[in-house]
XYZ file of C-alpha atoms in Angstrom:
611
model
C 66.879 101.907 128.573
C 68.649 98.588 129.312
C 69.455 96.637 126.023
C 70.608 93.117 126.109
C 72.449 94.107 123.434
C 74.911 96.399 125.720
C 77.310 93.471 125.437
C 77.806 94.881 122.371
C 80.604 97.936 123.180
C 80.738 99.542 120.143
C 78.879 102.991 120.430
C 77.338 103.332 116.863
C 75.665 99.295 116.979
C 74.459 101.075 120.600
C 72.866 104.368 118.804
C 71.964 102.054 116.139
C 69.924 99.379 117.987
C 68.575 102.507 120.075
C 67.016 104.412 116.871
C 65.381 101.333 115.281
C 63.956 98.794 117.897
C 61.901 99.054 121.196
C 65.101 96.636 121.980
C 65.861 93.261 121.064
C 67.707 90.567 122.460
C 70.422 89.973 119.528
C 71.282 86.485 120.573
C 72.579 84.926 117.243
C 72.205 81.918 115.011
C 74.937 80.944 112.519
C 74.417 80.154 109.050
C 72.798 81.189 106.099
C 69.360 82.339 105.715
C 67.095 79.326 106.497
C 64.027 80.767 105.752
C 63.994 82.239 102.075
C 61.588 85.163 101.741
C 58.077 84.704 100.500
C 56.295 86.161 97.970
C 52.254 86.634 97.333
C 50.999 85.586 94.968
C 51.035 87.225 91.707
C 54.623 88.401 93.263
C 58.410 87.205 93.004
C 61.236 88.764 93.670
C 65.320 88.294 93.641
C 68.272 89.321 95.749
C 69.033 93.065 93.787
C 72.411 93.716 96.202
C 74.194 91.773 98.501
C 77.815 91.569 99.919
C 78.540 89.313 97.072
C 78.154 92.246 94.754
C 78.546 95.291 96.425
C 81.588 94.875 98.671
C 80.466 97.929 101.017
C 78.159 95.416 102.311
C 80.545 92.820 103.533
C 82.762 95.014 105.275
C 80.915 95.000 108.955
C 77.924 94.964 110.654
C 77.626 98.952 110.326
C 77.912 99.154 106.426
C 74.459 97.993 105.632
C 71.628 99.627 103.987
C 69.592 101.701 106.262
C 67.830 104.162 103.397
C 66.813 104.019 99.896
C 65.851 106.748 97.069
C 65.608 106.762 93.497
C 66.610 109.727 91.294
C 64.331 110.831 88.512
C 66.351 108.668 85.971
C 65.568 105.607 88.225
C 69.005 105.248 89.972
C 68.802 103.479 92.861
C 70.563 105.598 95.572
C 71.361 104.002 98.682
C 72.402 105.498 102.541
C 74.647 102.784 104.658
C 75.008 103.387 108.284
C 78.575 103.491 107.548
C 78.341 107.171 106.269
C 78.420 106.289 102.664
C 76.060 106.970 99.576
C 76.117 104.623 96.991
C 74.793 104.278 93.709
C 73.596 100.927 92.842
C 73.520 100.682 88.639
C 71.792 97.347 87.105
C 73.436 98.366 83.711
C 72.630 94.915 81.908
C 68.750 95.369 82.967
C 68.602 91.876 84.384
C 67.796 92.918 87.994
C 70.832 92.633 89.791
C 73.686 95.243 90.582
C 76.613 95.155 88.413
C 78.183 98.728 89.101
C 78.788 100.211 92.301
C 79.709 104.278 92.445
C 80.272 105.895 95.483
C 78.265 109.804 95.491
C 79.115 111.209 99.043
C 81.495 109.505 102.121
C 81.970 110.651 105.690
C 78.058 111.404 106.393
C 77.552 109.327 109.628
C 74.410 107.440 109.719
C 72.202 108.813 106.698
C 68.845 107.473 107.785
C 66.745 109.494 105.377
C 67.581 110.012 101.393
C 64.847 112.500 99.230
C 65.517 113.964 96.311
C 63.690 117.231 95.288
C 62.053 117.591 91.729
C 65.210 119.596 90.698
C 67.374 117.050 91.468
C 69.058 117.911 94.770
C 69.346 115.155 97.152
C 68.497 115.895 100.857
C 69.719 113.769 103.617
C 69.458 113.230 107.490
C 72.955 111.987 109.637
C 73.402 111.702 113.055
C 77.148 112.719 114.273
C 77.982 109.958 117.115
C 76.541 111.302 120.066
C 76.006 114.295 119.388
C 73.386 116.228 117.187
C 71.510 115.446 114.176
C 71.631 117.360 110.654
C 69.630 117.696 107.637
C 72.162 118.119 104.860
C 71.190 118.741 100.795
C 73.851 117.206 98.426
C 74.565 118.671 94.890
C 76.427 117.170 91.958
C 77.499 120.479 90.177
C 79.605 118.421 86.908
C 77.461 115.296 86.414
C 80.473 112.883 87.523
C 77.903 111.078 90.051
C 80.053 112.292 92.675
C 78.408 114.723 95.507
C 80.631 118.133 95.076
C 78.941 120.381 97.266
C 77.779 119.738 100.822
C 75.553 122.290 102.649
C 74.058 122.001 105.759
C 70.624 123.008 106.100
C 70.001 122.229 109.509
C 72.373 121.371 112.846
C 72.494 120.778 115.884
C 69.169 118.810 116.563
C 68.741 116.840 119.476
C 70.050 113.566 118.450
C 72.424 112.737 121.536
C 69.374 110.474 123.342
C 68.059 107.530 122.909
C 66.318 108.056 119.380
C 67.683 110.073 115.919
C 67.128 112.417 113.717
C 65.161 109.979 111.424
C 63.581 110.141 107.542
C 62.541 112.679 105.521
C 60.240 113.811 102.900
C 58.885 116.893 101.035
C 55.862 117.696 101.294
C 53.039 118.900 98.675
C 53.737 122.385 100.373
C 57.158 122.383 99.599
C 58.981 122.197 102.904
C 60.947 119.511 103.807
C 59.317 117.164 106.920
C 61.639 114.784 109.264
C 61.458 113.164 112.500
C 63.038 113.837 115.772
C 63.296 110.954 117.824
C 62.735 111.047 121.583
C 66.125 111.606 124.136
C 64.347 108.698 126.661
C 62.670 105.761 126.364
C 59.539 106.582 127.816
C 60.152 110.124 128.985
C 62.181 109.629 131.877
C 66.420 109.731 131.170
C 67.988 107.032 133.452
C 71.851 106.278 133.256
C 72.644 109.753 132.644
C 71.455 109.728 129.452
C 69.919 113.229 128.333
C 66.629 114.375 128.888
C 63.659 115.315 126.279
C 64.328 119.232 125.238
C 61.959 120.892 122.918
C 62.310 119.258 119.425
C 62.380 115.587 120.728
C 59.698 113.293 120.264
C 58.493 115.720 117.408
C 57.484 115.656 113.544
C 59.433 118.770 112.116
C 59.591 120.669 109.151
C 61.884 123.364 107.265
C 61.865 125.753 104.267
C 64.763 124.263 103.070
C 64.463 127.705 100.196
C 65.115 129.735 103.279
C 68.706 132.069 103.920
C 68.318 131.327 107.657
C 66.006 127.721 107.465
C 64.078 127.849 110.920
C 62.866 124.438 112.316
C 59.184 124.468 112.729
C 56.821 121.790 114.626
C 54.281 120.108 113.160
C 53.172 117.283 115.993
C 54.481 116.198 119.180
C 54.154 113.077 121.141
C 55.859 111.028 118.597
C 58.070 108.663 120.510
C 60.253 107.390 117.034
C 58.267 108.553 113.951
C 60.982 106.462 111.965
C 59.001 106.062 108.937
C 56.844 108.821 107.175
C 54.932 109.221 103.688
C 52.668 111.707 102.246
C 50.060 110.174 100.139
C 50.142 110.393 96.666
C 46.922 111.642 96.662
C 44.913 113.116 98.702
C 48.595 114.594 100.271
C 48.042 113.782 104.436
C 50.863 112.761 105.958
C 51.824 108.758 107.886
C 54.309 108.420 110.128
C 54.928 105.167 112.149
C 55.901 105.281 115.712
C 58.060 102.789 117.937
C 57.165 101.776 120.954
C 58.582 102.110 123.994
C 60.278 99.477 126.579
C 61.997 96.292 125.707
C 61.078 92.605 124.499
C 61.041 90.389 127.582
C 62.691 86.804 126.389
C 65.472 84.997 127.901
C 68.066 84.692 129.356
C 66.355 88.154 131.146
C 62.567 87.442 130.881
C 60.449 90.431 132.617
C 58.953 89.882 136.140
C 55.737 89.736 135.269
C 53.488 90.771 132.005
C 54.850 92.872 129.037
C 53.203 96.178 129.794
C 55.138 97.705 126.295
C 52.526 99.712 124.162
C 51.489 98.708 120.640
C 53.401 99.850 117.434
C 51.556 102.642 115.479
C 50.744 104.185 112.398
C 49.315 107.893 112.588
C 48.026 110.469 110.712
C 49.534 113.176 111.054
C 47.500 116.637 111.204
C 49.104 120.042 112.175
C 49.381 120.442 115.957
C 48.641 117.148 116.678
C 49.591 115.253 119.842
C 50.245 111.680 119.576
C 50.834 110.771 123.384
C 54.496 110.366 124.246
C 55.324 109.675 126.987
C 52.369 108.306 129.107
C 49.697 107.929 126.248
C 51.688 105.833 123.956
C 49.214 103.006 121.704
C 45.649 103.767 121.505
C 44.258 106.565 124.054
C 43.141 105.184 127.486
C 39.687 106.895 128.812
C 40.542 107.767 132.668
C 44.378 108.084 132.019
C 44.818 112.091 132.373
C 47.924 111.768 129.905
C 45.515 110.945 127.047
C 43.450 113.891 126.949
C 43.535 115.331 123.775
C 45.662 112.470 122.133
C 44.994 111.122 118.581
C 44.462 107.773 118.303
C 46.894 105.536 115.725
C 44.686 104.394 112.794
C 47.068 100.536 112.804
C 48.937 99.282 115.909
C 51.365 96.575 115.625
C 52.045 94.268 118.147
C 54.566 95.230 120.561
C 58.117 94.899 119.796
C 57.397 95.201 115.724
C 59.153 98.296 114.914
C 57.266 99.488 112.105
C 60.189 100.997 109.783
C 58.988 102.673 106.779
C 56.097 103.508 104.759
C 55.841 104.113 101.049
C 52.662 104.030 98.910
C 52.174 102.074 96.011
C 52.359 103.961 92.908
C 53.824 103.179 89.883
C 52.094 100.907 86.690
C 52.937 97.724 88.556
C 50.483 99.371 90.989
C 47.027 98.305 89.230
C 44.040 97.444 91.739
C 46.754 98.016 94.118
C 47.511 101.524 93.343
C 48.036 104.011 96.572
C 48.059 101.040 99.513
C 50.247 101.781 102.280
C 53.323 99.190 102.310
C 54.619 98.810 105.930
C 58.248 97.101 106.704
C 58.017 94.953 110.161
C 61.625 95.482 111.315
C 61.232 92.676 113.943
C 60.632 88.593 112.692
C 58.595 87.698 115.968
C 56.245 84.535 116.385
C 53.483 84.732 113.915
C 54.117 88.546 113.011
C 56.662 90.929 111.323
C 59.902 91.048 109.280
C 57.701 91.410 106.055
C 56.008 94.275 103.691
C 52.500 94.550 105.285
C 49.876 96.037 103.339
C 47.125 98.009 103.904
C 43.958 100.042 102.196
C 43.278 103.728 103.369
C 39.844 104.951 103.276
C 38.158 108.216 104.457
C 39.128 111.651 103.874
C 40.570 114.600 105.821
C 37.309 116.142 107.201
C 36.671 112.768 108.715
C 39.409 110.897 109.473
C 40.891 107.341 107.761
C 40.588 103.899 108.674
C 43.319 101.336 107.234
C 42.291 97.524 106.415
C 44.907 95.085 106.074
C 45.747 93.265 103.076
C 46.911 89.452 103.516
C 48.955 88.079 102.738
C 51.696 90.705 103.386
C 53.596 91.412 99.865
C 56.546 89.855 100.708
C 57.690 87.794 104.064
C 61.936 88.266 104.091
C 61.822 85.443 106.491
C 64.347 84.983 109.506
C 68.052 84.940 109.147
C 68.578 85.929 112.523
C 66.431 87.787 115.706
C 68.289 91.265 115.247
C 67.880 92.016 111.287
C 65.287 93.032 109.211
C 63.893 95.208 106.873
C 64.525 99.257 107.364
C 62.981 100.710 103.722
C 61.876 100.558 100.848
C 61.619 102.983 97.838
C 59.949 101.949 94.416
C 61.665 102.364 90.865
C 59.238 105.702 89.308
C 59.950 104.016 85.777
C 59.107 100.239 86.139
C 57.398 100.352 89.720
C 59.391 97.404 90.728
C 59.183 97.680 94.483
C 62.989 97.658 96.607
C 63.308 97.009 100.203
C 66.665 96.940 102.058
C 67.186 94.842 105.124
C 70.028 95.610 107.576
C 71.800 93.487 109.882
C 73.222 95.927 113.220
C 75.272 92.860 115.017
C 79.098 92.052 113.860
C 79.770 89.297 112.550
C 83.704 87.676 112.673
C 81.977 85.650 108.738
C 81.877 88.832 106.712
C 79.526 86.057 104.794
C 77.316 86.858 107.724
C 76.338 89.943 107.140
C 73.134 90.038 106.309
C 72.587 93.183 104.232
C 70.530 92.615 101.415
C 68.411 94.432 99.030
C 65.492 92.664 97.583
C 63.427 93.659 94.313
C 59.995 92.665 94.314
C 57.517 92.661 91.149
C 54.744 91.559 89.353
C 55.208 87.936 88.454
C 55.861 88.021 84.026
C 56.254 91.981 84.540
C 60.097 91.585 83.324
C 59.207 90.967 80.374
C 57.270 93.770 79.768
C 58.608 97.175 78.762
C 58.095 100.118 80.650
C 58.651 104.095 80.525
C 58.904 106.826 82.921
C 57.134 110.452 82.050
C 58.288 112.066 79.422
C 59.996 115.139 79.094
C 58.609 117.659 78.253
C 55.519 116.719 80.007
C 53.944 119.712 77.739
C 54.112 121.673 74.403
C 52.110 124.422 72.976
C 49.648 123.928 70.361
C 51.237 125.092 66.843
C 54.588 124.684 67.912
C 57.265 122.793 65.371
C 58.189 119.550 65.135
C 59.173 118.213 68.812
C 61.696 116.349 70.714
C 60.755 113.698 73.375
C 62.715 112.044 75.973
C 61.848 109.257 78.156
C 63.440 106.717 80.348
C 62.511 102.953 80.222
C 62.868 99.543 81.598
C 63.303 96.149 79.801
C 63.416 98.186 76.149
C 64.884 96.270 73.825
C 67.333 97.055 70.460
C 64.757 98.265 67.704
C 62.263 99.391 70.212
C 60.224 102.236 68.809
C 58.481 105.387 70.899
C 54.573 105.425 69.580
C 51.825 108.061 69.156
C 48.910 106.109 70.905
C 46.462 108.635 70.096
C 47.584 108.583 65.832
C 48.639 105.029 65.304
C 51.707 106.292 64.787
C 55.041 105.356 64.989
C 57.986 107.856 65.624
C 61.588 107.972 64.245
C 63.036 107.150 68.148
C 66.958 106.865 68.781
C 69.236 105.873 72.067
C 69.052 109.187 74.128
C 72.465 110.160 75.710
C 71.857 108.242 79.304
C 71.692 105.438 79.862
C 67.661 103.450 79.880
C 67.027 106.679 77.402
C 65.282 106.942 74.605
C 64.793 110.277 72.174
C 61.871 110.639 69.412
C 60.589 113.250 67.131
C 56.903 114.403 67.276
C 56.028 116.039 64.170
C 54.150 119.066 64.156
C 51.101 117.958 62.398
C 50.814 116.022 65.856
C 50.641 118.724 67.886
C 48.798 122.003 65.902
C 46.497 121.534 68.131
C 45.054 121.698 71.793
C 44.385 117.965 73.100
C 46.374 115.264 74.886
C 48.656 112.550 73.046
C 49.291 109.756 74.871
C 52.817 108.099 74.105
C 54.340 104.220 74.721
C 57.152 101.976 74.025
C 56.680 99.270 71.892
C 59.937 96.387 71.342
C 59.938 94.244 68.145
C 58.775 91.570 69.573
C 55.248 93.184 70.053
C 55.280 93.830 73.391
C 53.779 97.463 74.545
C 54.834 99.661 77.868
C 52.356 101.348 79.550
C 51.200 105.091 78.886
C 52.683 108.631 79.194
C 51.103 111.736 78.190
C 51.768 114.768 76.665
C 49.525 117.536 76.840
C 49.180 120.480 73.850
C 48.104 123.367 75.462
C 46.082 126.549 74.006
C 48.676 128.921 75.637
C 51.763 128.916 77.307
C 52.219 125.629 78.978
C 54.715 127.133 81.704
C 57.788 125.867 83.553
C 58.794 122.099 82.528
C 59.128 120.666 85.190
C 61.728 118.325 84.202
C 63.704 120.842 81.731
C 67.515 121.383 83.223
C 69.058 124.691 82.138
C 72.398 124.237 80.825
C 75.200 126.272 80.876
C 77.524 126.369 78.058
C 79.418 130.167 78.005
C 80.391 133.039 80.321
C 81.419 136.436 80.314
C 81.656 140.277 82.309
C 81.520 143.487 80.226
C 81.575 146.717 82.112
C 78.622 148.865 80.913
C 79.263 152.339 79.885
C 82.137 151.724 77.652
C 80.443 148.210 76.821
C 83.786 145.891 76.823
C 84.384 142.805 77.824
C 86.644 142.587 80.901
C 89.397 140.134 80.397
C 90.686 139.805 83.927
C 89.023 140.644 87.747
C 90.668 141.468 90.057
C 90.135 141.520 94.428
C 88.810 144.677 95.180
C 87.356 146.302 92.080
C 84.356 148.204 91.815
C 81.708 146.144 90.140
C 78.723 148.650 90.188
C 79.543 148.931 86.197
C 79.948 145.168 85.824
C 77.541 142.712 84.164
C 77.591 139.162 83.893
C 76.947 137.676 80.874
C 75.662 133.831 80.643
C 74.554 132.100 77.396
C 73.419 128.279 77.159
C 69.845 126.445 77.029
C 66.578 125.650 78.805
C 66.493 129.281 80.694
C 63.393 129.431 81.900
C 61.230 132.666 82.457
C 61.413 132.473 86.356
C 65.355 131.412 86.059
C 68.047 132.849 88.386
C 71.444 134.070 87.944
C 73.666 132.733 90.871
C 76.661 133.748 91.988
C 78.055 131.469 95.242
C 74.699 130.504 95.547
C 73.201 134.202 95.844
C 70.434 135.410 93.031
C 72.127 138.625 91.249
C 69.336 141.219 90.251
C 68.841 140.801 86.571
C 69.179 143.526 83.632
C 67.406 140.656 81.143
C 66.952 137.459 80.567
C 65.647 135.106 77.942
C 65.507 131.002 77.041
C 68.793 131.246 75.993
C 70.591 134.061 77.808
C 70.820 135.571 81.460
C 72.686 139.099 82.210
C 72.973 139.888 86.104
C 74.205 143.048 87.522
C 77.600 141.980 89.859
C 78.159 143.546 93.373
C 81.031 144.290 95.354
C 81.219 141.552 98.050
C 81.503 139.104 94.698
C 84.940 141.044 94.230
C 86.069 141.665 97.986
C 88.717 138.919 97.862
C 90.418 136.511 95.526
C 89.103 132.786 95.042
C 86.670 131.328 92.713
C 83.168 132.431 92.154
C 80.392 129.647 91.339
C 77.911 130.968 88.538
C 74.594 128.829 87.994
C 71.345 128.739 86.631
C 68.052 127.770 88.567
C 64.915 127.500 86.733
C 61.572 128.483 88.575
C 60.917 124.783 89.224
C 63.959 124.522 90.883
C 66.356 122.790 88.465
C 69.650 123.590 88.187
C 72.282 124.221 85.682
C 75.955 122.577 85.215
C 78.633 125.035 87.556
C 81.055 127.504 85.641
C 83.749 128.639 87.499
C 84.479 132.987 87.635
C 88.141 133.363 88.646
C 88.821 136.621 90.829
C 92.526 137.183 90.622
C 94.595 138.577 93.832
């Protein structure tokens, strides 16, 4: 595919400008942003990071956001195509970042961020190129500082024209992503590669697998960039970018832009989408659309529809569950905004989408080539975060124009609010309990209250930061029913809701509950001693490992470098595992950790094995 932008030599801005737009002409205009975004109404919003505050961003034109997550806390993780992860902290609450830590470097091009409910974060990167990978990052010791890297999936087909692009898990578990197309519309020119089996594809992986196999879901999905289960009814969106280039000067087309519309598409099981030769709505008489789906939005060409996300959240209100679009491309009349739009129907018959105007936000033109790439929303105050990246150099590092803009209710700062807390559930007759929750916009004095009694608890800071702790007493919860909990400052103001439900019987797995690890040790059966010192090559048939700390949950599991060890007994507070042989073959350092059934895991202890 031609690109005026091939003046450009550098390869990355090349693979760069190749995964995001149907091409652009980048010619560029100096100076500061002339138009200043625009809000809704009933919205405003403020510049959250820039290169005035996080110096990543004002190194080049390839250190710019290009994905967004949050953790459960409500950290605001952040991919740059540079190959970094950051974490962006607001630690004064007023909005704007004021600490910068860096989690994981040398990545290359981390296009999608999701974390998993027990924490992990799972990324995609593209290696310069040459193939894509899905990657899951761990921090073991809590330092905010990724220490273990594994790779879940390599060597995907990421050496075309398009990426391995976002990701998300889905309500089945397995982890979905993207595989762009090698062509631009099917056929490789410039010796460029050609479409091979994955491309063009919406792919998924058991990412709980020892050998994760790649399966796929739909084809005929040219650059599926952006992708979103709903929060809902749990069908899957994915936009797609269209093929061909914008025709503008100084090289205006022959004759009329033939390019296909940008989509949005539901995305069923074995579905075919159309690429190449059915790309936009289906065509009766064109033999390359039989069988297609149709998109349920088209764009007009040249958008690049980036993301989706849905909006959830209590910021949400009449709003809750629309489908937020980012427009990549600022073109006359149309794009480089947060679209909206209303899903209706169901799964047996199909949805329709209406759109919402005015768009949520319009991040107005700085220049032809930048725009916005994603956007993730905070789970505690719903505050809504979209990054927009800038792929040209610039000699000004003052023009680079990577921002991150936080959008939200217009008075909602002043308003407290509160993520879920934990735990999410207690048996009925149980003592007096604990609560945690995190919040936004709490202030000194603030107290936790029992909606459902009137009543106020004794509430302290919780060890994190944003955290607060209270005490339930057990009067509260002898018996079955649900208690709903808020956050109340002393000035009056109230959060919104969380509940907690008493249960008849055993509530099962908290979700949110992290095992933790606090002591370690190996006794050999038979003559039941504790052995002081191991040693490469001893026979561990006799050997038991011996774990004590907190939050064990029934379905938790004993692991050694990663590998389950068969267990002798477990209980909340305790785990014994019988050892093997291959954990004693040769010297090094063991890894022993705890996974609850919901996935969570525990702190790392470290089991020498001597030479």
């Amino acid at each position: 595919m031609p690109l005026a932008s091939r003046t450009v030599s550098t390869l990355s801005l090349v693979v760069l400008i190749m995964l995001l737009l149907s091409s652009a002409n980048l010619s560029r205009r100096s100076g500061a942003q002339t138009n200043m975004p625009i809000p809704a109404p009933g919205f405003e919003f403020n510049i959250f990071a820039e290169p005035a505050n996080v110096a990543e961003f004002a190194l080049n034109f390839g250190t710019g956001p290009v994905s967004l997550a949050f953790d459960s806390r409500g950290r605001l993780f952040v991919g740059t195509y540079s190959g970094k992860i950051l974490i962006l902290l607001d630690n004064d609450d007023n909005g704007t970042v004021d600490e910068v830590k860096t989690f994981a470097t040398g990545l290359i091009a981390p296009l999608g961020l999701e974390f998993r409910a027990n924490g992990d974060l799972f990324i995609s990167t593209n290696v310069i190129g040459g193939a894509g990978r899905i990657l899951r990052l761990r921090d073991t010791n809590g330092d905010d500082v990724a220490d273990e890297i594994t790779t879940i999936v390599d060597n995907l087909p990421s050496q075309g024209e398009h990426q391995t692009d976002k990701l998300k898990f889905g309500p089945d578990g397995f982890l979905y992503f993207a595989q762009g197309s090698a062509t631009d519309n099917g056929t490789p020119v410039d010796g460029r590669p050609a479409e091979v089996p994955l491309n063009a594809k919406m792919l998924r992986v058991n990412v709980d697998s020892p050998a994760p196999q790649v399966e796929v879901v739909a084809s005929g999905l040219r650059n599926a960039f952006g992708m979103a289960f709903h929060p809902e009814n749990n069908q899957l969106f994915a936009t797609d970018i269209g093929s061909a280039e914008i025709c503008q000067p100084p090289s205006p087309c022959a004759g009329e832009d033939l390019s296909p519309l940008e989509e949005i598409n539901w995305v069923v099981q074995g579905g075919n989408y159309g690429f190449p030769g059915c790309e936009g709505p289906p065509v009766a008489g064109n033999p390359a659309c039989a069988g297609v789906r149709g998109p349920i939005v088209t764009f007009g060409q040249h958008l690049t529809p980036t993301s989706i996300t849905f909006y959830t959240g209590p910021q949400a209100g009449d709003s809750k569950n629309q489908m937020l679009v980012t427009l990549f491309k600022h073109l006359p009349s149309r794009g480089g905004d947060l679209e909206r739009f209303i899903l209706t129907g169901n799964a047996a018959t199909g949805f329709q989408a209406t759109q919402v105007l005015p768009a949520i936000i319009d991040f107005g033109l700085i220049d032809p080539g930048d725009g916005p790439v994603d956007t993730a929303i905070d789970p505690i105050s719903g505050d809504i975060y979209s990054a927009r990246f800038d792929p040209v150099h610039h000699r000004d590092p003052n023009e680079h124009h990577h921002f991150i803009y936080r959008i939200h209710r217009v008075g909602s700062d002043a308003q407290p609010f509160i993520g879920p807390f934990r735990p999410s559930a207690v048996r009925a007759g149980a003592p007096g309990l604990t609560v945690s929750a995190f919040t936004r916009h709490v202030k000194p004095g603030a107290v936790v209250i029992d909606v459902t009694d009137n009543l106020a608890l004794t509430t302290r800071a919780g060890s994190a930061a944003f955290e607060l702790v209270a005490d339930l007493p057990a009067s509260a919860i002898a018996s079955e029913r649900t208690i709903k909990l808020a956050v109340r400052n002393p000035d009056g103001s109230t959060s919104n809701e969380q509940t907690l439900a008493v249960t008849k019987g055993d509530p099962g797995p908290d979700p949110d509950k992290v095992p933790q690890l606090a002591s370690m040790f190996v006794y050999k059966k038979k003559r039941a001693r504790v052995v002081d010192q191991l040693f490469a090559g001893m026979k561990a048939k006799k050997f038991r490992l011996v774990v004590g700390g907190a939050d064990f949950d029934a379905g938790a599991q004993l692991l050694v470098n990663n590998a389950p060890l068969e267990l002798e007994s477990s209980s909340g507070t305790e785990l014994i595992g019988r050892m093997t042989n291959g954990m004693l073959a040769v010297a090094g350092e063991l890894t022993v950790q705890v996974r609850n059934s919901t996935g969570k895991s525990s702190n790392v202890l470290k089991l020498t094995v001597s030479p």
